Coordinates of C-alpha atoms and ligand atoms in Angstrom, one line a residue:
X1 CA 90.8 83.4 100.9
X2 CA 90.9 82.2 97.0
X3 CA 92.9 84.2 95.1
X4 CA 89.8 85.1 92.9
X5 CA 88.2 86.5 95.9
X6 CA 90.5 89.5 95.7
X7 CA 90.4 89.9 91.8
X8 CA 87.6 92.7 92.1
X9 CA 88.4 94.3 95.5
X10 CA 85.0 94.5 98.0
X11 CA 85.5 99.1 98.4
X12 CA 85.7 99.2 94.7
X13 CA 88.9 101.5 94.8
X14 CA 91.5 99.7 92.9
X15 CA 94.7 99.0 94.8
X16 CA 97.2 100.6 91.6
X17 CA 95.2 102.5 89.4
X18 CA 97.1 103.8 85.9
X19 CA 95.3 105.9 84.0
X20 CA 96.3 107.7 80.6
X21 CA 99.8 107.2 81.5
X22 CA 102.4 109.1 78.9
X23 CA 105.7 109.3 79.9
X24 CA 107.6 111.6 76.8
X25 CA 111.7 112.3 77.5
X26 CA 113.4 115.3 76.5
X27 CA 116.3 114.5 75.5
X28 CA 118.9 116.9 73.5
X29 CA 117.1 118.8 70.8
X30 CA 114.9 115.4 70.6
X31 CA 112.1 114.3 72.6
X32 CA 111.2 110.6 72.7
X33 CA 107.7 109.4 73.6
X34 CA 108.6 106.1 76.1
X35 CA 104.9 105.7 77.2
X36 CA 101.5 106.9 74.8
X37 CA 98.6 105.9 76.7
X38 CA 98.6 103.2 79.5
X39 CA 95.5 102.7 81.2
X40 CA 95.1 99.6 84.0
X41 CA 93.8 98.8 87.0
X42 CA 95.0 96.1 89.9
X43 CA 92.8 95.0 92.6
X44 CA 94.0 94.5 96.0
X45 CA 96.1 91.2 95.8
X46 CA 96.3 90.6 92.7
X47 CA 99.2 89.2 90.7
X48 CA 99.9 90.9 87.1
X49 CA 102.4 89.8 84.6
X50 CA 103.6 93.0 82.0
X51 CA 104.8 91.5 78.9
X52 CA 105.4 93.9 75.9
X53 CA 108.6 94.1 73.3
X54 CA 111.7 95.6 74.6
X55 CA 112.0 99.6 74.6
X56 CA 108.2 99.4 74.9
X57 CA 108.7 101.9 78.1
X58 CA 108.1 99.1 80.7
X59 CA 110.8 100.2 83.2
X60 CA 109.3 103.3 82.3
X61 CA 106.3 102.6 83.4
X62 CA 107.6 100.8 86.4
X63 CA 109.6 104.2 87.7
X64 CA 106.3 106.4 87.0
X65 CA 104.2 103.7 89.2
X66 CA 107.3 103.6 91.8
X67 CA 107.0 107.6 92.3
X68 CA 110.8 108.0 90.7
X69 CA 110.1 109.3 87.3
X70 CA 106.8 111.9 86.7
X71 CA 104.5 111.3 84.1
X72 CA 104.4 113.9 81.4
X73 CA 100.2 113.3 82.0
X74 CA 98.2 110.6 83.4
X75 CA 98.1 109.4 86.7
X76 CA 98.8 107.2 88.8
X77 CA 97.2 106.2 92.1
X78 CA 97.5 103.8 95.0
X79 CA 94.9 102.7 97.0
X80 CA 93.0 105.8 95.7
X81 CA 95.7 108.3 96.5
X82 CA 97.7 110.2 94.0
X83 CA 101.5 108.9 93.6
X84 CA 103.5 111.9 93.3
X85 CA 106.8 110.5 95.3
X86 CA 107.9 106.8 96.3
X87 CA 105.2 105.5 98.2
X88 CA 106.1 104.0 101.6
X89 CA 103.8 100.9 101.3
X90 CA 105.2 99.9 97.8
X91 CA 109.2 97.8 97.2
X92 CA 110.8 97.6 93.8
X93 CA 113.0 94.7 92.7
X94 CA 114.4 95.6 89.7
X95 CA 116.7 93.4 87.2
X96 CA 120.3 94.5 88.1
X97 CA 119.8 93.3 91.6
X98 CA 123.9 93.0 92.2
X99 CA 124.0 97.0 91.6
X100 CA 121.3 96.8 93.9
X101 CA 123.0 95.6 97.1
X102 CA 125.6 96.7 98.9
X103 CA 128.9 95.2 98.9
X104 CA 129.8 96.2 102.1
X105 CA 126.8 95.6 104.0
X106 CA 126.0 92.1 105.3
X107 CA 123.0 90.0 103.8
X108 CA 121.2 90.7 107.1
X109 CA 122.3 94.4 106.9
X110 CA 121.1 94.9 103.5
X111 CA 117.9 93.6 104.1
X112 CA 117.5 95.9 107.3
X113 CA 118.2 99.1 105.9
X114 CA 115.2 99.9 104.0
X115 CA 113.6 99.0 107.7
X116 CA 116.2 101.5 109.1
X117 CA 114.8 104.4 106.8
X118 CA 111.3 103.6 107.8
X119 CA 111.9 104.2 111.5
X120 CA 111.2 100.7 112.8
X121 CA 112.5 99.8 116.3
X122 CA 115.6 97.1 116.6
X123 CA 113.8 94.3 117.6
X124 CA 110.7 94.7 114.9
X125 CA 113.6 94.8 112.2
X126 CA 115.1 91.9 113.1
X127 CA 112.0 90.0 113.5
X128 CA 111.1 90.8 109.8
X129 CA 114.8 90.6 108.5
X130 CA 114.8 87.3 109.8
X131 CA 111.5 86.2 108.7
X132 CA 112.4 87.2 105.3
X133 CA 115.5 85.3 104.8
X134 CA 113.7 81.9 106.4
X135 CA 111.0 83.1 103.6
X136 CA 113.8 82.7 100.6
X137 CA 115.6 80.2 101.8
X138 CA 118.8 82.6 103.0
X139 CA 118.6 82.1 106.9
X140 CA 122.1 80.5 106.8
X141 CA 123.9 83.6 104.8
X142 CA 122.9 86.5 107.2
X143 CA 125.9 87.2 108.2
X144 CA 127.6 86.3 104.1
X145 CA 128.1 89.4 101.6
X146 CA 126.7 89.5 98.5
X147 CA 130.1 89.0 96.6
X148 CA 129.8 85.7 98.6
X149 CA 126.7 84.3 97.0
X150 CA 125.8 83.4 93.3
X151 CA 123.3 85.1 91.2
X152 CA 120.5 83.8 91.9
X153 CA 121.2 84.1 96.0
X154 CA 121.9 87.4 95.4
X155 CA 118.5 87.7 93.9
X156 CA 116.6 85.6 96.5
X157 CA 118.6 88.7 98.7
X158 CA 117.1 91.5 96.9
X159 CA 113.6 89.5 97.3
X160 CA 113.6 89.4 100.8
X161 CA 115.1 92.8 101.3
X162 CA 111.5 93.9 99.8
X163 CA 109.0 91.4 101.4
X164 CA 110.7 92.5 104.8
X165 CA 109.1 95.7 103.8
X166 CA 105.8 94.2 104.1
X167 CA 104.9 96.2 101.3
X168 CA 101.4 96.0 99.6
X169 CA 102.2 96.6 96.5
X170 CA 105.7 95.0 95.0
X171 CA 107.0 95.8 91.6
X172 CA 109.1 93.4 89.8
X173 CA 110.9 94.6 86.4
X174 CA 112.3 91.7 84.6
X175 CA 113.8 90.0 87.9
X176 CA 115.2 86.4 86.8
X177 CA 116.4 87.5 83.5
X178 CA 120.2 87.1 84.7
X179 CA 119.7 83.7 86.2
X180 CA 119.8 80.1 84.9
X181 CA 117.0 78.1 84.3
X182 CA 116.7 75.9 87.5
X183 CA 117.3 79.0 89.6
X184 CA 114.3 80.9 87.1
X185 CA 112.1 78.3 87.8
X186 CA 112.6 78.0 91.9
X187 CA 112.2 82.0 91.9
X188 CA 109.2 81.5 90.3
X189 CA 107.3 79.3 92.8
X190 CA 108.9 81.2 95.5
X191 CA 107.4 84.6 94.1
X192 CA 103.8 82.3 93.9
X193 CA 104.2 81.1 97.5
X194 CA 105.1 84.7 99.1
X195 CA 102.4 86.2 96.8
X196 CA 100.0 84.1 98.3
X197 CA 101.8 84.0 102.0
X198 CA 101.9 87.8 102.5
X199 CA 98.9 88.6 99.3
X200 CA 100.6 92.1 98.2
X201 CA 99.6 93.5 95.1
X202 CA 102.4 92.2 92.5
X203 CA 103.3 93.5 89.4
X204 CA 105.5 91.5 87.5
X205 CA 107.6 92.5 84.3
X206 CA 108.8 90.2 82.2
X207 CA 110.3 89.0 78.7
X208 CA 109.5 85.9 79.2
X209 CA 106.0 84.4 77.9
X210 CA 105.8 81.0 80.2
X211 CA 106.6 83.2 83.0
X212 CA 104.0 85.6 82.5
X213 CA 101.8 83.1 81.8
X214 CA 103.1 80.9 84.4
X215 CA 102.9 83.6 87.2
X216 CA 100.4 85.6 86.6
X217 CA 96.6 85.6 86.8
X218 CA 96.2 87.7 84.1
X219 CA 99.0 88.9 81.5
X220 CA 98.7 92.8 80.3
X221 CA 100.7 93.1 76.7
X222 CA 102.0 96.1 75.9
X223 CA 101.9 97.2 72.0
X224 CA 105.2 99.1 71.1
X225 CA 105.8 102.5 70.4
X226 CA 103.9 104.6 70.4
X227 CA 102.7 102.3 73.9
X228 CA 99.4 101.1 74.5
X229 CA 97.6 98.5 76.6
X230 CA 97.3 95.8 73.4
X231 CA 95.4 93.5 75.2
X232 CA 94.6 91.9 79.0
X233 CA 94.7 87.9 78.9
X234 CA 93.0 86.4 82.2
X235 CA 95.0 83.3 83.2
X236 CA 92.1 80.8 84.3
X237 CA 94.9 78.3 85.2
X238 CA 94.5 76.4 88.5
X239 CA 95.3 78.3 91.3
X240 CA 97.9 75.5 92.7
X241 CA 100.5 75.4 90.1
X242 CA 103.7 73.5 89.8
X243 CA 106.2 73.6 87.3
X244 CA 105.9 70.1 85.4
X245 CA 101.9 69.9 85.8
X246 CA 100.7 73.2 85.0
X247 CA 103.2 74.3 82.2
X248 CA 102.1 70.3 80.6
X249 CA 98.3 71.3 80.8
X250 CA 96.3 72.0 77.3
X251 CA 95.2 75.7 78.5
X252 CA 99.0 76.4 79.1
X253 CA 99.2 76.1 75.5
X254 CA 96.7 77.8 74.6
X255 CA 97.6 81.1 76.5
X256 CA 101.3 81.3 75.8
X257 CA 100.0 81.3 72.1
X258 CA 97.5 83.2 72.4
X259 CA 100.1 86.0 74.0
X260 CA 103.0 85.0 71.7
X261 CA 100.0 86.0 68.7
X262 CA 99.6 89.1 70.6
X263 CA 103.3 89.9 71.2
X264 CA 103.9 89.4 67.6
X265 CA 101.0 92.0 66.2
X266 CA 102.4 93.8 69.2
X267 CA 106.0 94.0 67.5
X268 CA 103.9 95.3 64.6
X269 CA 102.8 98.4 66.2
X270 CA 99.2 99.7 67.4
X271 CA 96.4 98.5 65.0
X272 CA 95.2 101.4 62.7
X273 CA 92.9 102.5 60.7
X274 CA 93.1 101.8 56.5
X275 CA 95.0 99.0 54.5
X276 CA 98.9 97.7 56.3
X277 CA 101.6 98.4 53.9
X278 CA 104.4 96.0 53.2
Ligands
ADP301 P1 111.6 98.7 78.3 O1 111.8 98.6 79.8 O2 110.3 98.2 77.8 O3 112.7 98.0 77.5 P2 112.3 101.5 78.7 O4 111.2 102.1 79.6 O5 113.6 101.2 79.3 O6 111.7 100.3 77.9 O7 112.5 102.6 77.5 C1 111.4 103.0 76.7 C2 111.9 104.0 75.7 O8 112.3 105.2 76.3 C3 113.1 103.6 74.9 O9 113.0 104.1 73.6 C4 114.3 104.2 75.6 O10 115.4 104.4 74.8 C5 113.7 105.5 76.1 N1 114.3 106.0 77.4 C6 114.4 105.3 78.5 N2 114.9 106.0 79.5 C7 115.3 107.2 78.9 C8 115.9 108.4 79.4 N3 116.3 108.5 80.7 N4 116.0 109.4 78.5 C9 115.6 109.3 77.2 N5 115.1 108.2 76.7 C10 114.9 107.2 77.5
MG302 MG1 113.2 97.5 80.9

């Protein structure tokens, strides 16, 4: 199976399906609009970078897709069906991964418990605990604690903790942004390799332009507020991609500028209608 096989899914019925997303907070005596209008669509398998200025209303976004937070209107839906509470089939990985663990609980133990909660038997749990800490490297720390390991093990944790899931649809919000460079760009192929390994739905959110472009096979760019899809690159890179030959390629160029141009007019706000003031 090629990866552009899966871009446009045989049923037709996309596997996340966002559609006039608004998201507005009331807050005291003030209500702030996070989210105007998102509307996107991800086929079954395929792997989307979100890259948009910051206070856009991607976490937002993120939590409405996740079932935690309700869209003041839109919808979303997965796999056809309205998202109204956290799906089962869908894990979140968000930034502040070392909040996201627990101290007390084993590496093996955190990885298990989402397992716990969806009623597998013993043996099936440790079969996909184990599986997922081979997958990220981690098989040696199973029995370590978090505090043990550095950031970026502590990251590989929270990783694992949602590919043991098996979920089809994983949600990434801005995952490497705490970790150093090396460790940014190991994460990175290892998110490429499970992607293609286990071929869930990924939707990844992220700063970073060379990651997005990097990553993803297409790149969505989110305007600022008042937030709207500004524009939805296609990444026709290789499929096989390393860091030193792909991020040296000509087209590499050409799409981180071509979303960097995007981001900027982004930073400027929605186009509209008549002459732009100074
Ligand atoms: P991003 O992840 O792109 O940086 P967020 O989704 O975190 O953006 O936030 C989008 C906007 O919504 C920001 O203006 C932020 O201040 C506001 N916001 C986020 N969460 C809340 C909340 N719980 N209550 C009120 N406003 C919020
Ligand atoms: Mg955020």
């Amino acid at each position: 199976m090629t990866s552009s096989d899966t871009v446009h899914g045989a049923a037709g019925t996309p596997m996340l399906d966002v559609a006039g997303l608004r998201k507005v907070y009331q807050g005291e005596g003030r209500a702030v609009e996070a989210v105007r209008d998102l509307t996107f669509a991800l086929a079954d398998g395929e792997l989307a970078c979100l890259v948009g200025p910051s206070g856009c209303g991607k976490t937002t976004l993120l939590k409405c897709i996740a079932g935690l937070l309700r869209p003041t209107s839109g919808t979303v839906r997965l796999a056809g069906r309205g998202v109204t509470s956290p799906p089962p089939d869908m894990a979140v990985v968000f930034q502040e991964y070392g909040r996201s663990l627990f101290p007390w609980l084993t590496v093996h133990a955190n990885v298990e418990l989402p397992l716990k909660e969806k009623g597998l038997p013993k043996e099936r749990r440790a079969e996909l605990v184990t599986g997922a800490l081979e997958a990220v490297g981690l098989a040696d720390f199973a029995g370590s604690h978090p505090w043990q390991l550095s950031g970026g093990m502590q990251q590989r944790v929270a990783i694992a903790r949602a590919i043991a899931y098996e979920p089809r649809v994983l949600l990434m919000d801005e995952p490497f942004a705490a970790v150093d460079a090396q460790t940014r760009a190991d994460l990175e192929d290892l998110i490429r390799s499970l992607w293609k390994r286990f071929g869930m739905t990924v939707l990844f959110v992220t700063h970073d332009i060379d990651e997005a472009v990097y990553l993803g096979q297409r790149v969505l760019v989110l305007s600022s507020s008042p937030t709207v899809v500004q524009d939805d690159i296609t990444v026709d890179l290789p499929d096989e991609r390393d860091q030193l030959t792909t991020r040296s390629l000509p087209r590499f160029a050409e799409l981180r500028t071509r979303v960097y141009a995007e981001i900027q007019s982004a930073k400027r706000g929605p186009a509209v209608a008549g002459t732009a003031g100074e």
